[in-house]
PDB file of C-alpha atoms in Angstrom:
ATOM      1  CA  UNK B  10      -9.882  11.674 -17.629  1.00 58.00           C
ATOM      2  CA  UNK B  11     -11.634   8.885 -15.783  1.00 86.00           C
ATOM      3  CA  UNK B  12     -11.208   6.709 -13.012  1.00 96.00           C
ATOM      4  CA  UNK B  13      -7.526   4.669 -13.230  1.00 96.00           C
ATOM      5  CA  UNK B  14      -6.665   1.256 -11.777  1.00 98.00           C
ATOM      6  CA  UNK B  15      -2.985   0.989 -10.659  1.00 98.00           C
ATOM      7  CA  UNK B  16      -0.953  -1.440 -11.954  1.00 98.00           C
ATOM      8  CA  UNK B  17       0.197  -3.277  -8.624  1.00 97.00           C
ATOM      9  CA  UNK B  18      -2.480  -4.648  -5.809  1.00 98.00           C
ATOM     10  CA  UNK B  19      -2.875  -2.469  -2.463  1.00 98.00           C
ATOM     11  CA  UNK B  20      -1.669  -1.591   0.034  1.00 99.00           C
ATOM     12  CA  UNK B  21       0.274   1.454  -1.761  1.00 99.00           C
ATOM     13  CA  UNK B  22       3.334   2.827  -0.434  1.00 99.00           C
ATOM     14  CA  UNK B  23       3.392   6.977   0.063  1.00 98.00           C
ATOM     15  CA  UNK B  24       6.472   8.583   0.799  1.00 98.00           C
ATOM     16  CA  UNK B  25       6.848  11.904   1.978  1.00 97.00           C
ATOM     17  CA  UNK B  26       9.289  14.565   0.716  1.00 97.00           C
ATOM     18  CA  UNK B  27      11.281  17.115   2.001  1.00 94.00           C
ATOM     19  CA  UNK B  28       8.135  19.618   2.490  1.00 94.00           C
ATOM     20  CA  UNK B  29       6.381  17.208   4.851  1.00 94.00           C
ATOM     21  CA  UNK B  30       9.114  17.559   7.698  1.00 89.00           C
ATOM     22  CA  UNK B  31       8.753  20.447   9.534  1.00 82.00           C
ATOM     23  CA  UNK B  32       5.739  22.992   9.990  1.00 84.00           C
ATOM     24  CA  UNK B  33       2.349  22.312   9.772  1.00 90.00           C
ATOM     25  CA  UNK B  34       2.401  19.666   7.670  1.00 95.00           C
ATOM     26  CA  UNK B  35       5.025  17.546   9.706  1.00 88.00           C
ATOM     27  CA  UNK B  36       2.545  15.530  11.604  1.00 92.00           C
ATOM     28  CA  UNK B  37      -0.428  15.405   9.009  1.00 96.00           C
ATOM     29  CA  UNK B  38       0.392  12.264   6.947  1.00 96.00           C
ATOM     30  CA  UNK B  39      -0.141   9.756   9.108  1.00 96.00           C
ATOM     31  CA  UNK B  40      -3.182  10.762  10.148  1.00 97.00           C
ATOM     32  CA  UNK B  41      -3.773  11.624   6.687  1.00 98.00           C
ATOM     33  CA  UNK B  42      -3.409   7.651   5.872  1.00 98.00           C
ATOM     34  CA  UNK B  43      -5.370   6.711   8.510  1.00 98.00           C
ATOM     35  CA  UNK B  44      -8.507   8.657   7.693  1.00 99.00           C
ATOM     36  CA  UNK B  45      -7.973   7.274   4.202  1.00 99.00           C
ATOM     37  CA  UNK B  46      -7.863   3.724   5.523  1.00 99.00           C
ATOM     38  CA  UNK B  47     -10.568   3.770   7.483  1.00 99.00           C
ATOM     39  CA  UNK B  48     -12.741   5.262   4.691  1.00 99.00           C
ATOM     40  CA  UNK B  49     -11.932   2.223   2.522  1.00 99.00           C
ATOM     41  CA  UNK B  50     -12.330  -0.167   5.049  1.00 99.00           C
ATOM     42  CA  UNK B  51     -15.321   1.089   6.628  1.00 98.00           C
ATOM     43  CA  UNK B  52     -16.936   1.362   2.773  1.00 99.00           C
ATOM     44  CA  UNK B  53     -15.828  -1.453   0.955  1.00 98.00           C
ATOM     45  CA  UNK B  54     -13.049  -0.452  -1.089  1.00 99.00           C
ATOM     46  CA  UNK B  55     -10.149  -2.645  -1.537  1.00 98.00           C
ATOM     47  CA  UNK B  56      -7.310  -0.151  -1.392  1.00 99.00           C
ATOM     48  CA  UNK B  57      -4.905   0.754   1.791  1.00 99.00           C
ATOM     49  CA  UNK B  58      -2.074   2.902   1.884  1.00 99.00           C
ATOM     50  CA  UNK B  59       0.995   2.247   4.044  1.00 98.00           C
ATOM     51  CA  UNK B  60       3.882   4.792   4.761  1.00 97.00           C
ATOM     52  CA  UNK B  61       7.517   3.810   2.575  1.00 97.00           C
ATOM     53  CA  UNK B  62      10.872   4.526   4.142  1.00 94.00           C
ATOM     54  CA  UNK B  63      12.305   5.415   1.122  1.00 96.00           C
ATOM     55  CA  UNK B  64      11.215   7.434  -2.397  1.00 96.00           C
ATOM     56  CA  UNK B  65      12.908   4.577  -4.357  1.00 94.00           C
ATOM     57  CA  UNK B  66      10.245   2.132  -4.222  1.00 93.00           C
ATOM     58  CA  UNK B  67       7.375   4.129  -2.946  1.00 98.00           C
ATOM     59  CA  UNK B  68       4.097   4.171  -5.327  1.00 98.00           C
ATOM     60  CA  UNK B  69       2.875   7.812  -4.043  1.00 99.00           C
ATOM     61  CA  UNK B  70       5.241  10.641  -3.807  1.00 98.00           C
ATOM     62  CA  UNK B  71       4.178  13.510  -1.170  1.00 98.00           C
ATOM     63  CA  UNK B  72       5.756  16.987  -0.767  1.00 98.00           C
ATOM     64  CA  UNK B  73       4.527  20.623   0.194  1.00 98.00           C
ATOM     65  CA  UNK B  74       5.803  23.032  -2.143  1.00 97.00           C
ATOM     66  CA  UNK B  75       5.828  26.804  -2.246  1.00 96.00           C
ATOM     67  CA  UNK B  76       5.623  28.150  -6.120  1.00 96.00           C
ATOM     68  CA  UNK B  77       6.032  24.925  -8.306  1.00 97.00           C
ATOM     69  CA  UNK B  78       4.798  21.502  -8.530  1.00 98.00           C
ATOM     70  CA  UNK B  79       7.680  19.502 -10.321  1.00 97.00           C
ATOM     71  CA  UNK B  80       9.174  15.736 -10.449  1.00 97.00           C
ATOM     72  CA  UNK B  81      11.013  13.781 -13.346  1.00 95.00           C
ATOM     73  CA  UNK B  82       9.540  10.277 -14.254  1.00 94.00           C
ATOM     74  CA  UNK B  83      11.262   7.885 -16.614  1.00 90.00           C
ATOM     75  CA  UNK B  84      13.571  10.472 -17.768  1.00 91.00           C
ATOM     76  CA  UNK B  85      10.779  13.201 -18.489  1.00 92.00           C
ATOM     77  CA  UNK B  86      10.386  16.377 -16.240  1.00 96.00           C
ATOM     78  CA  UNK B  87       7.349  17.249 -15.429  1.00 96.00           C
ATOM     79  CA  UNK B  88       7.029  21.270 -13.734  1.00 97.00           C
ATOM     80  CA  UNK B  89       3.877  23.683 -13.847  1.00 96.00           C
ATOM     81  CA  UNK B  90       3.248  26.915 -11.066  1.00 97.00           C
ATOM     82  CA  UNK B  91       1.397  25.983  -7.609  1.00 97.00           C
ATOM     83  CA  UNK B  92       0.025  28.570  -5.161  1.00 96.00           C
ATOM     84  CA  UNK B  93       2.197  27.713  -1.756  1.00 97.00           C
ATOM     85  CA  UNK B  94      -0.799  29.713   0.047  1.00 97.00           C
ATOM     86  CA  UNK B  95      -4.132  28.308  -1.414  1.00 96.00           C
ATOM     87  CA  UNK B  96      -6.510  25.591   0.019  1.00 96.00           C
ATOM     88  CA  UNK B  97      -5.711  23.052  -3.069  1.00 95.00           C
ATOM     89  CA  UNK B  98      -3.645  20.163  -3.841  1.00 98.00           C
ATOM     90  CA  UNK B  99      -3.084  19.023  -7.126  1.00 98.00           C
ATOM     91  CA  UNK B 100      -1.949  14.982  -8.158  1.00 98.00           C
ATOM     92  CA  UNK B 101      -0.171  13.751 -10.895  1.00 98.00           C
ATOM     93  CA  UNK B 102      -0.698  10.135 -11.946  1.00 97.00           C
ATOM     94  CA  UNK B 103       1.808   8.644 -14.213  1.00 97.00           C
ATOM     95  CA  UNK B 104       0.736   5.604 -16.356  1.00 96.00           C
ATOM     96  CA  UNK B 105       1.902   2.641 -18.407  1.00 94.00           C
ATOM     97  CA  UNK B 106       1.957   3.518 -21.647  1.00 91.00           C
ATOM     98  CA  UNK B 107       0.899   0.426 -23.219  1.00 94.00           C
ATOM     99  CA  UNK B 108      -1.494  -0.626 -20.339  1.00 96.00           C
ATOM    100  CA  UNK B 109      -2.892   2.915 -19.469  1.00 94.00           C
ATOM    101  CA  UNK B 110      -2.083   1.792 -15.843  1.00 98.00           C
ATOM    102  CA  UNK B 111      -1.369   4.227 -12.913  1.00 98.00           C
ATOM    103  CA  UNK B 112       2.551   3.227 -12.004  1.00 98.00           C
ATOM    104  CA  UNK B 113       3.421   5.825  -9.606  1.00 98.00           C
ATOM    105  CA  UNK B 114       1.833   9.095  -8.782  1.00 98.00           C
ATOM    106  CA  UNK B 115       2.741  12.266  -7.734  1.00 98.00           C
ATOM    107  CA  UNK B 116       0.652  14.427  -4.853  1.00 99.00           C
ATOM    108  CA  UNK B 117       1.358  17.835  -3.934  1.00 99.00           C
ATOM    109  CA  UNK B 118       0.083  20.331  -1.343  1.00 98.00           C
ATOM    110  CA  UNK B 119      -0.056  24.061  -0.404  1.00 98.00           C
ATOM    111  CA  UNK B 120       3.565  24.924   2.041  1.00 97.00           C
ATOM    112  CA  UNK B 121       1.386  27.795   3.721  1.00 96.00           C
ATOM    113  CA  UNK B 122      -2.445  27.027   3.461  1.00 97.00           C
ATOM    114  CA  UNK B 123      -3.582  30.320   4.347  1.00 97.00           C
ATOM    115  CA  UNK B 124      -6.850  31.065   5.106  1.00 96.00           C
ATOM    116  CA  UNK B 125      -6.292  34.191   3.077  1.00 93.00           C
ATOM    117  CA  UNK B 126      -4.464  32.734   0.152  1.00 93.00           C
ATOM    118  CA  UNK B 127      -3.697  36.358  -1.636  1.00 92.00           C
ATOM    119  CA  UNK B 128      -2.473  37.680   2.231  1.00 94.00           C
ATOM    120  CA  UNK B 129       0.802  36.519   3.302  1.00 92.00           C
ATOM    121  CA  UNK B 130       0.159  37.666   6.632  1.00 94.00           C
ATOM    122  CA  UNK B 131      -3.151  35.680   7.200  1.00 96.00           C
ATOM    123  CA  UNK B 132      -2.339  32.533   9.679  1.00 96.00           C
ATOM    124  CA  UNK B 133      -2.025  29.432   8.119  1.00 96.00           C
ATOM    125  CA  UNK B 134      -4.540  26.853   8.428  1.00 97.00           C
ATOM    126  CA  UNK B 135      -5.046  24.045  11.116  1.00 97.00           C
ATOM    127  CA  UNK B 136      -4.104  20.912  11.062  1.00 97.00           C
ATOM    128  CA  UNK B 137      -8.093  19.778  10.115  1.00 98.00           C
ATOM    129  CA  UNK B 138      -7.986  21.500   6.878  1.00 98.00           C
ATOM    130  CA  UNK B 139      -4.508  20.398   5.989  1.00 98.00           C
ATOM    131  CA  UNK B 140      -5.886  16.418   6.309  1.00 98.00           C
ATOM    132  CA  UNK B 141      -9.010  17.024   4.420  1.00 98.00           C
ATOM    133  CA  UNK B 142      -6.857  18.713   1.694  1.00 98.00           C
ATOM    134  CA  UNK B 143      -4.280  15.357   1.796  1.00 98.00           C
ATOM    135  CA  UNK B 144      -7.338  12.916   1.795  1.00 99.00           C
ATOM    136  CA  UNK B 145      -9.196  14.400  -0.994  1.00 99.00           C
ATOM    137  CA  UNK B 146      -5.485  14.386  -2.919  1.00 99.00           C
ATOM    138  CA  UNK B 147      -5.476  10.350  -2.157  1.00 99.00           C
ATOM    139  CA  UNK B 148      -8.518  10.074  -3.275  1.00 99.00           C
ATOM    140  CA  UNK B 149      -7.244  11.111  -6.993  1.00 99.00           C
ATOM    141  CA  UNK B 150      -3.890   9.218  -6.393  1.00 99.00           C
ATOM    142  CA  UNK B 151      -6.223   6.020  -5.668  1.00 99.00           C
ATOM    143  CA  UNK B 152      -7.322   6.540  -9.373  1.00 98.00           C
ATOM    144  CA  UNK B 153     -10.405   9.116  -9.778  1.00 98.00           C
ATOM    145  CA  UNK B 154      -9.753  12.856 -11.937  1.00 97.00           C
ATOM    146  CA  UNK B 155     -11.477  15.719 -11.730  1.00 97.00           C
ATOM    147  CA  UNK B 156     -14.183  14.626 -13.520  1.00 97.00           C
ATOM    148  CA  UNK B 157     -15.487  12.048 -10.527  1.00 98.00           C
ATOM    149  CA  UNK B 158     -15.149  15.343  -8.234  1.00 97.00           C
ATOM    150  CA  UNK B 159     -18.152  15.233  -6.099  1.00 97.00           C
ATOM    151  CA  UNK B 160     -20.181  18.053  -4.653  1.00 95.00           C
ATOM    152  CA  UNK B 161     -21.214  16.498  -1.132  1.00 96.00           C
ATOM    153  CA  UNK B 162     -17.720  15.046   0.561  1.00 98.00           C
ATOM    154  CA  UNK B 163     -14.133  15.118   0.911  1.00 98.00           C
ATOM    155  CA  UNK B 164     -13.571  14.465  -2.810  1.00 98.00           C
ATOM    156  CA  UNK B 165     -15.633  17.765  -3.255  1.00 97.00           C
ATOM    157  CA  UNK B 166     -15.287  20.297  -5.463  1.00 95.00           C
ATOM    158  CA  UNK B 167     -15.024  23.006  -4.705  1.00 91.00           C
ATOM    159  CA  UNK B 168     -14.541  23.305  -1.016  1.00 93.00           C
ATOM    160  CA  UNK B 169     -15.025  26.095   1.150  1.00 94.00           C
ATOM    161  CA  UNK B 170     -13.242  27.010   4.162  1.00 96.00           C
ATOM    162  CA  UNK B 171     -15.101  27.208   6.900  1.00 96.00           C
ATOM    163  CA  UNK B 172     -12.778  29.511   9.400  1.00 96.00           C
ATOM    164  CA  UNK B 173     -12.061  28.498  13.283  1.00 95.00           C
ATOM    165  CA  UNK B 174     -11.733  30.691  15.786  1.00 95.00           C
ATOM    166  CA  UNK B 175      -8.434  29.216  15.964  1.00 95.00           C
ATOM    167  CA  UNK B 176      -6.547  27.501  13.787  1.00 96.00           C
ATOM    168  CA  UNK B 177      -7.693  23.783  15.115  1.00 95.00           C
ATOM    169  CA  UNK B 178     -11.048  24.887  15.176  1.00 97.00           C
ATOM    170  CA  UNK B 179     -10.761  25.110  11.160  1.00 97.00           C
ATOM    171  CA  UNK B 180     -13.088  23.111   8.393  1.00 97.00           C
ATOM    172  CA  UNK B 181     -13.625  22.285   4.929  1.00 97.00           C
ATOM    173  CA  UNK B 182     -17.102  21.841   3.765  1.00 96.00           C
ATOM    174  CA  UNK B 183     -18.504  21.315   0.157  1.00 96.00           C
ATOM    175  CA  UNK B 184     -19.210  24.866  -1.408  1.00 92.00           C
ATOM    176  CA  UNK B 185     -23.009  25.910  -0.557  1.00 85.00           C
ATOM    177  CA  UNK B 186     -23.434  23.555   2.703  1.00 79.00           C
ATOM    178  CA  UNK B 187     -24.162  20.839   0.542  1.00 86.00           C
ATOM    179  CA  UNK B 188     -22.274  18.772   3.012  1.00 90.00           C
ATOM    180  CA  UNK B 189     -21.131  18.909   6.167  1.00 93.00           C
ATOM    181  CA  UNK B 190     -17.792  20.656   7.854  1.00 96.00           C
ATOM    182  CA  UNK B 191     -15.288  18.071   8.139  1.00 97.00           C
ATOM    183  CA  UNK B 192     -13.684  16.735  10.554  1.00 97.00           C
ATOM    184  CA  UNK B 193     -15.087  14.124  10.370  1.00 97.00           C
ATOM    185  CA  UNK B 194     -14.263  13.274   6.547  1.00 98.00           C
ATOM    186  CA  UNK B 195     -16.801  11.469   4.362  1.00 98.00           C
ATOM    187  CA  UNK B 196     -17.490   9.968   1.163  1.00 98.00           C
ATOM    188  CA  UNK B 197     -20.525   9.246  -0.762  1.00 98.00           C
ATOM    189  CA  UNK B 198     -22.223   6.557  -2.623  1.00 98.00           C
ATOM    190  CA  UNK B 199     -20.857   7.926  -5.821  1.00 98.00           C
ATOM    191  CA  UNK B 200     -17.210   8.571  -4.537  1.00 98.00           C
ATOM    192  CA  UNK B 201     -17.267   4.618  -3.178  1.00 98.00           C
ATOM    193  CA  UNK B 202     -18.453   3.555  -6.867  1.00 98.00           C
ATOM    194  CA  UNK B 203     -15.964   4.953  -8.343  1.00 98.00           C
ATOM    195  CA  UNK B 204     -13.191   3.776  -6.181  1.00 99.00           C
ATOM    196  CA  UNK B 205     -14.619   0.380  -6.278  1.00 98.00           C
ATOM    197  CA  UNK B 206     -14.242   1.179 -10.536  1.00 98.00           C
ATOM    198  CA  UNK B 207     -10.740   1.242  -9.498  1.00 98.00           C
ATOM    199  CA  UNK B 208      -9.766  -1.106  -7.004  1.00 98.00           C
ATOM    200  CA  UNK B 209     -12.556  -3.881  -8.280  1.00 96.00           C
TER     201      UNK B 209
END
């Protein structure tokens, strides 16, 4: 994997599923997109995302899911097992097959973030975490893999929780303190390059 371009201009159009409607994800998106937004714009990259009304048309798909990640696309079905209770997301990109183009893609997050993902009982994480989770999950639907993972900014890997003494009080840092706690969310040279690979 390497970075993707899409195969439609920006902005792109997210829509969010069932999973996104109550609990602690219900007011996350938009701020979510906004964080995103600002990142581009305040960096250089030509990309914006806009909220869609309806799944039909939308180019990113969002939902929080408990124990499986699944969608169909162009009559395929696409299903693997996702920890409800971790601190990761995972996206999907689905691509032309002729052009290798990103045509829609598919972003899913934790239900329950926990901040002890193998206790059910631990509380669930803030609402801090939860955006820094959905930004760095853009960040791949924008175009970039795993491979353009970074180890100094939102679009790190791996994070590390940093706990609050409440639940709003809680972070996500790069793993080691090579980067700050965030809020606020960042991205590097290198994360910007790539993106700009993307959205040229």
């Amino acid at each position: 994997m390497t970075v993707r371009s899409w195969n439609r201009p920006s902005p792109l159009s997210v829509f969010a599923k069932s999973g996104f409607t109550g609990g602690g994800w219900a007011t996350v998106l938009r701020d979510a997109i906004k964080i995103f937004n600002d990142l581009m714009a305040t960096n250089g990259v030509k990309v914006a995302l806009a909220e869609a009304k309806e799944e039909a048309g939308a180019h990113i798909i969002v939902d929080a899911v408990a124990k499986q990640a699944s969608f169909s696309y162009g009559g395929a079905s696409y299903s693997k097992p996702f920890s409800g209770d971790g601190l990761h997301g995972l996206t999907v990109p689905v691509a032309e097959q002729d052009t290798g183009l990103i045509d829609r893609s598919f972003v899913f997050v934790p239900a329950t973030p926990r901040i002890d993902a193998a206790n059910k009982k631990s509380r669930e994480v803030g609402q801090d975490a939860r955006r820094f989770i959905l930004v760095h999950e853009f960040i791949h639907a924008a175009g970039l893999s795993n491979d353009e993972h970074t180890l100094e900014d939102v679009f790190c890997f791996p994070g590390e929780f940093v706990q609050g003494n409440s639940a709003g009080a809680d972070k996500i840092q790069p793993w080691g303190g090579l980067g700050k706690p965030m809020p606020p969310c960042t991205i590097i040279a290198k994360t910007v390059s790539n993106l700009q690979k993307a959205w040229p």
